[in-house]
Coordinates of C-alpha atoms in Angstrom, one line a residue:
X1 CA 86.6 90.2 1.7
X2 CA 88.9 93.2 0.8
X3 CA 91.6 91.8 3.4
X4 CA 91.5 88.3 1.6
X5 CA 91.8 90.3 -1.8
X6 CA 94.8 92.0 -0.7
X7 CA 96.5 89.4 1.0
X8 CA 96.4 87.0 -2.4
X9 CA 97.6 90.0 -4.3
X10 CA 100.4 90.3 -2.4
X11 CA 101.4 86.6 -2.9
X12 CA 100.8 86.8 -6.5
X13 CA 102.8 90.0 -6.7
X14 CA 105.8 88.1 -5.1
X15 CA 105.7 85.2 -7.4
X16 CA 105.3 86.5 -10.7
X17 CA 107.8 84.2 -12.3
X18 CA 107.5 80.7 -10.1
X19 CA 106.8 77.9 -12.2
X20 CA 103.4 76.0 -12.6
X21 CA 103.4 72.1 -11.2
X22 CA 101.8 71.9 -14.9
X23 CA 104.7 73.4 -16.8
X24 CA 107.1 71.3 -14.3
X25 CA 105.4 67.9 -15.1
X26 CA 105.1 68.7 -18.6
X27 CA 108.4 69.5 -19.2
X28 CA 109.6 66.0 -17.0
X29 CA 107.2 63.8 -18.8
X30 CA 108.5 65.1 -22.2
X31 CA 112.1 64.3 -21.1
X32 CA 110.7 60.8 -20.1
X33 CA 109.4 60.4 -23.5
X34 CA 112.4 61.7 -25.3
X35 CA 114.2 58.8 -23.4
X36 CA 112.1 56.1 -23.9
X37 CA 109.4 56.2 -26.5
X38 CA 107.4 54.1 -24.4
X39 CA 105.8 57.9 -22.9
X40 CA 106.3 59.9 -26.2
X41 CA 103.2 61.3 -27.9
X42 CA 104.7 60.4 -31.0
X43 CA 107.7 58.8 -32.1
X44 CA 110.7 60.5 -33.6
X45 CA 112.6 57.8 -36.0
X46 CA 115.3 60.1 -37.2
X47 CA 117.8 61.6 -35.8
X48 CA 117.2 64.8 -36.6
X49 CA 113.6 64.6 -35.1
X50 CA 115.3 63.5 -32.0
X51 CA 118.0 66.8 -32.0
X52 CA 114.9 68.9 -32.6
X53 CA 113.2 67.8 -29.4
X54 CA 116.3 68.1 -27.5
X55 CA 116.7 71.6 -28.6
X56 CA 112.9 72.4 -27.8
X57 CA 113.4 71.1 -24.3
X58 CA 116.4 72.5 -23.6
X59 CA 115.2 75.8 -24.6
X60 CA 112.3 75.5 -22.1
X61 CA 114.1 74.4 -19.3
X62 CA 116.3 77.1 -19.8
X63 CA 113.3 79.4 -20.2
X64 CA 112.4 78.5 -16.9
X65 CA 115.5 78.7 -15.1
X66 CA 116.0 82.4 -16.8
X67 CA 112.6 83.9 -15.5
X68 CA 113.5 82.0 -12.0
X69 CA 116.9 83.2 -10.9
X70 CA 116.2 82.4 -7.4
X71 CA 115.8 78.7 -8.1
X72 CA 119.6 78.8 -8.6
X73 CA 122.9 80.4 -8.5
X74 CA 124.4 79.8 -11.7
X75 CA 123.7 81.0 -15.6
X76 CA 120.4 79.3 -16.7
X77 CA 121.1 78.5 -20.3
X78 CA 124.4 77.1 -19.1
X79 CA 122.7 75.1 -16.5
X80 CA 120.2 74.0 -19.3
X81 CA 123.1 73.0 -21.0
X82 CA 124.9 71.0 -18.9
X83 CA 121.4 69.2 -18.0
X84 CA 121.3 67.7 -21.5
X85 CA 125.0 66.9 -22.0
X86 CA 124.3 64.8 -19.1
X87 CA 121.3 63.1 -19.9
X88 CA 123.2 60.2 -21.6
X89 CA 124.5 59.0 -18.2
X90 CA 121.2 59.1 -16.8
X91 CA 119.5 56.9 -19.8
X92 CA 122.7 54.7 -19.1
X93 CA 121.5 54.5 -15.8
X94 CA 118.3 53.8 -16.4
X95 CA 118.8 51.1 -18.8
X96 CA 120.5 49.3 -15.9
X97 CA 117.6 49.9 -13.7
X98 CA 115.3 48.5 -16.2
X99 CA 117.5 45.4 -16.6
X100 CA 117.9 45.3 -12.8
X101 CA 113.8 45.1 -12.4
X102 CA 113.5 42.3 -15.1
X103 CA 116.0 40.1 -13.9
X104 CA 114.7 40.5 -10.0
X105 CA 111.3 39.7 -11.1
X106 CA 110.0 36.3 -12.1
X107 CA 106.7 37.9 -13.3
X108 CA 108.5 40.2 -15.7
X109 CA 107.4 39.0 -19.4
X110 CA 109.7 42.0 -20.8
X111 CA 111.7 45.2 -20.1
X112 CA 108.8 46.7 -22.2
X113 CA 106.5 45.3 -19.8
X114 CA 108.8 47.3 -16.9
X115 CA 108.7 50.7 -18.8
X116 CA 105.1 50.8 -19.3
X117 CA 103.7 49.2 -16.8
X118 CA 106.1 49.1 -13.4
X119 CA 106.1 52.0 -11.0
X120 CA 109.1 51.9 -9.5
X121 CA 110.7 52.8 -12.8
X122 CA 108.5 55.8 -13.1
X123 CA 109.4 56.6 -10.1
X124 CA 113.5 55.9 -10.6
X125 CA 113.2 57.8 -13.9
X126 CA 111.4 60.5 -12.0
X127 CA 114.4 60.9 -9.7
X128 CA 117.3 60.3 -11.8
X129 CA 116.1 63.1 -14.1
X130 CA 115.6 65.2 -10.6
X131 CA 118.6 64.2 -9.1
X132 CA 120.5 65.4 -11.8
X133 CA 118.7 69.3 -11.7
X134 CA 119.7 68.8 -7.9
X135 CA 123.0 68.3 -8.8
X136 CA 123.5 71.1 -10.8
X137 CA 122.2 73.5 -8.0
X138 CA 118.4 73.7 -8.9
X139 CA 116.3 73.9 -6.1
X140 CA 112.6 73.2 -6.0
X141 CA 112.2 72.2 -9.6
X142 CA 113.6 68.8 -8.6
X143 CA 111.1 67.8 -5.6
X144 CA 107.9 69.0 -8.1
X145 CA 109.6 66.2 -10.5
X146 CA 109.9 64.1 -7.7
X147 CA 106.9 64.6 -5.9
X148 CA 104.8 64.5 -8.9
X149 CA 106.2 60.9 -9.3
X150 CA 105.5 60.5 -5.7
X151 CA 101.1 61.0 -6.5
X152 CA 101.5 58.9 -9.3
X153 CA 103.5 56.0 -7.7
X154 CA 103.4 55.8 -3.8
X155 CA 107.1 56.0 -3.9
X156 CA 108.6 58.7 -2.0
X157 CA 112.5 59.4 -3.3
X158 CA 114.1 62.6 -2.3
X159 CA 116.0 64.3 -5.2
X160 CA 118.9 64.9 -2.8
X161 CA 119.6 60.9 -2.2
X162 CA 122.4 59.5 -3.8
X163 CA 121.6 55.9 -5.7
X164 CA 124.1 53.6 -7.5
X165 CA 123.7 51.9 -10.5
X166 CA 121.1 49.0 -11.1
X167 CA 118.9 50.1 -8.5
X168 CA 115.3 47.6 -8.2
X169 CA 112.5 48.7 -6.7
X170 CA 109.7 46.0 -6.7
X171 CA 105.5 46.7 -6.4
X172 CA 107.0 50.2 -4.5
X173 CA 104.0 51.3 -2.8
X174 CA 104.7 53.3 0.1
X175 CA 108.6 53.6 -0.3
X176 CA 110.3 56.5 1.8
X177 CA 113.7 56.9 0.4
X178 CA 115.2 60.2 2.7
X179 CA 117.4 63.3 1.3
X180 CA 120.6 61.9 2.9
X181 CA 120.4 58.5 1.6
X182 CA 123.4 56.8 0.3
X183 CA 122.5 53.6 -1.8
X184 CA 125.3 51.5 -3.6
X185 CA 124.7 49.5 -6.5
X186 CA 122.7 46.3 -7.5
X187 CA 120.4 46.8 -4.4
X188 CA 116.6 45.8 -4.5
X189 CA 113.9 47.7 -2.3
X190 CA 110.4 45.9 -1.6
X191 CA 107.7 48.1 -0.8
X192 CA 106.4 49.8 1.9
X193 CA 110.5 50.3 2.9
X194 CA 111.3 53.6 4.6
X195 CA 115.2 54.8 4.5
X196 CA 114.5 57.9 7.3
X197 CA 115.7 60.0 10.0
X198 CA 116.2 59.2 13.4
X199 CA 115.6 63.2 14.2
X200 CA 113.7 65.7 12.4
X201 CA 115.2 68.8 14.1
X202 CA 115.3 71.6 12.3
X203 CA 118.7 72.3 13.4
X204 CA 120.0 69.0 11.6
X205 CA 118.9 69.9 8.7
X206 CA 122.6 70.2 6.9
X207 CA 123.7 66.9 8.7
X208 CA 123.7 63.2 6.8
X209 CA 120.1 62.0 9.0
X210 CA 119.4 58.7 6.7
X211 CA 121.2 55.5 6.2
X212 CA 124.0 54.2 4.0
X213 CA 122.9 50.8 2.3
X214 CA 126.1 49.5 0.7
X215 CA 126.0 47.4 -2.4
X216 CA 124.3 44.0 -2.9
X217 CA 121.5 44.4 -0.4
X218 CA 117.9 43.3 -0.2
X219 CA 115.4 45.0 1.7
X220 CA 111.9 43.3 2.0
X221 CA 108.5 44.8 2.8
X222 CA 107.9 47.1 5.3
X223 CA 111.5 47.3 6.9
X224 CA 112.6 50.9 8.3
X225 CA 115.8 52.0 8.5
X226 CA 116.6 55.2 10.3
X227 CA 119.4 57.4 11.0
X228 CA 122.6 58.9 9.7
X229 CA 125.4 57.0 10.8
X230 CA 123.1 53.4 10.3
X231 CA 125.2 51.4 7.4
X232 CA 123.4 47.9 6.2
X233 CA 126.7 46.4 5.2
X234 CA 127.0 44.8 1.4
X235 CA 125.5 41.7 0.5
X236 CA 123.1 42.0 3.2
X237 CA 119.6 40.6 3.4
X238 CA 117.2 42.9 5.7
X239 CA 113.8 41.0 6.6
X240 CA 110.4 42.4 6.2
X241 CA 108.9 44.8 8.7
X242 CA 112.2 45.0 10.7
X243 CA 113.3 48.1 13.0
X244 CA 116.9 49.2 12.2
X245 CA 118.8 52.2 14.2
X246 CA 122.2 50.7 14.1
X247 CA 124.6 49.3 11.6
X248 CA 124.4 45.8 10.0
X249 CA 127.6 43.9 8.7
X250 CA 128.0 42.7 6.0
X251 CA 126.9 39.3 4.9
X252 CA 123.8 39.9 7.8
X253 CA 120.8 38.3 7.7
X254 CA 118.1 40.2 9.6
X255 CA 115.0 37.8 9.5
X256 CA 113.0 38.8 12.3
X257 CA 112.0 41.7 15.0
X258 CA 109.5 42.1 17.2
X259 CA 109.2 43.4 20.6
X260 CA 107.3 41.0 23.0
X261 CA 105.9 41.7 26.6
X262 CA 107.6 39.3 29.3
X263 CA 105.4 38.3 32.2
X264 CA 108.2 36.6 34.2
X265 CA 110.0 40.0 34.0
X266 CA 107.5 42.5 33.3
X267 CA 109.3 44.0 30.5
X268 CA 109.4 44.3 26.8
X269 CA 112.2 42.2 25.5
X270 CA 113.4 42.8 21.9
X271 CA 114.6 39.4 19.9
X272 CA 116.7 39.8 16.8
X273 CA 117.6 37.0 14.7
X274 CA 120.6 37.2 12.6
X275 CA 122.3 34.8 10.4

């Protein structure tokens, strides 16, 4: 027991100001409630109330960053200022995402339903807020935000991914979008899609490991697209349960990919149907 106490004591001393998951989750949900009153604990109908809330949250983020200088290379207060200066752009992107989800789902009766009920919206909102912090050079905290959303929605989006406007996630559960993924505008992804890496070697950490999805692409449920050199051309449709490790030209339709045993040749043949 004394040995365990000593080890834990060292661990706690080495992490005196680490932001707890609860602190970061509360901060994220407060920012989300600021942007979308559907998530707010109380409505702020006057401009000065919103200004006060922004200042409160800016101060909280500033304190977190100042106390955790190991998580960034800049000035904590300045990073917090920049975050809230750039937050309007995040809001505008999310409004476009909501509209894309509404337009792309005939079951949706209103944009309010998208915001309040759709896990895809929640996951994308967490990603866009986390991505802003990521672009400002903040470590760990963006991952804490997206992993919190992952635990609630089943959608795993790395904050380092680059995702364009009007991004639509339908259903959502099981989606994985890796760190170096690039997604263009007006892309729609269904449940169970993986945009992943071909290699998990640590030496490849600084390389582009995940695919590029160009504009106006639809990827149906269960599709797996791997590799940093893999590009899905614009206006392509990727069918369900396909496995892709090579680039696909623009305007392609990948309907089906399967491996089937051929008794005549005693080999496994791969069939890809494109149109």
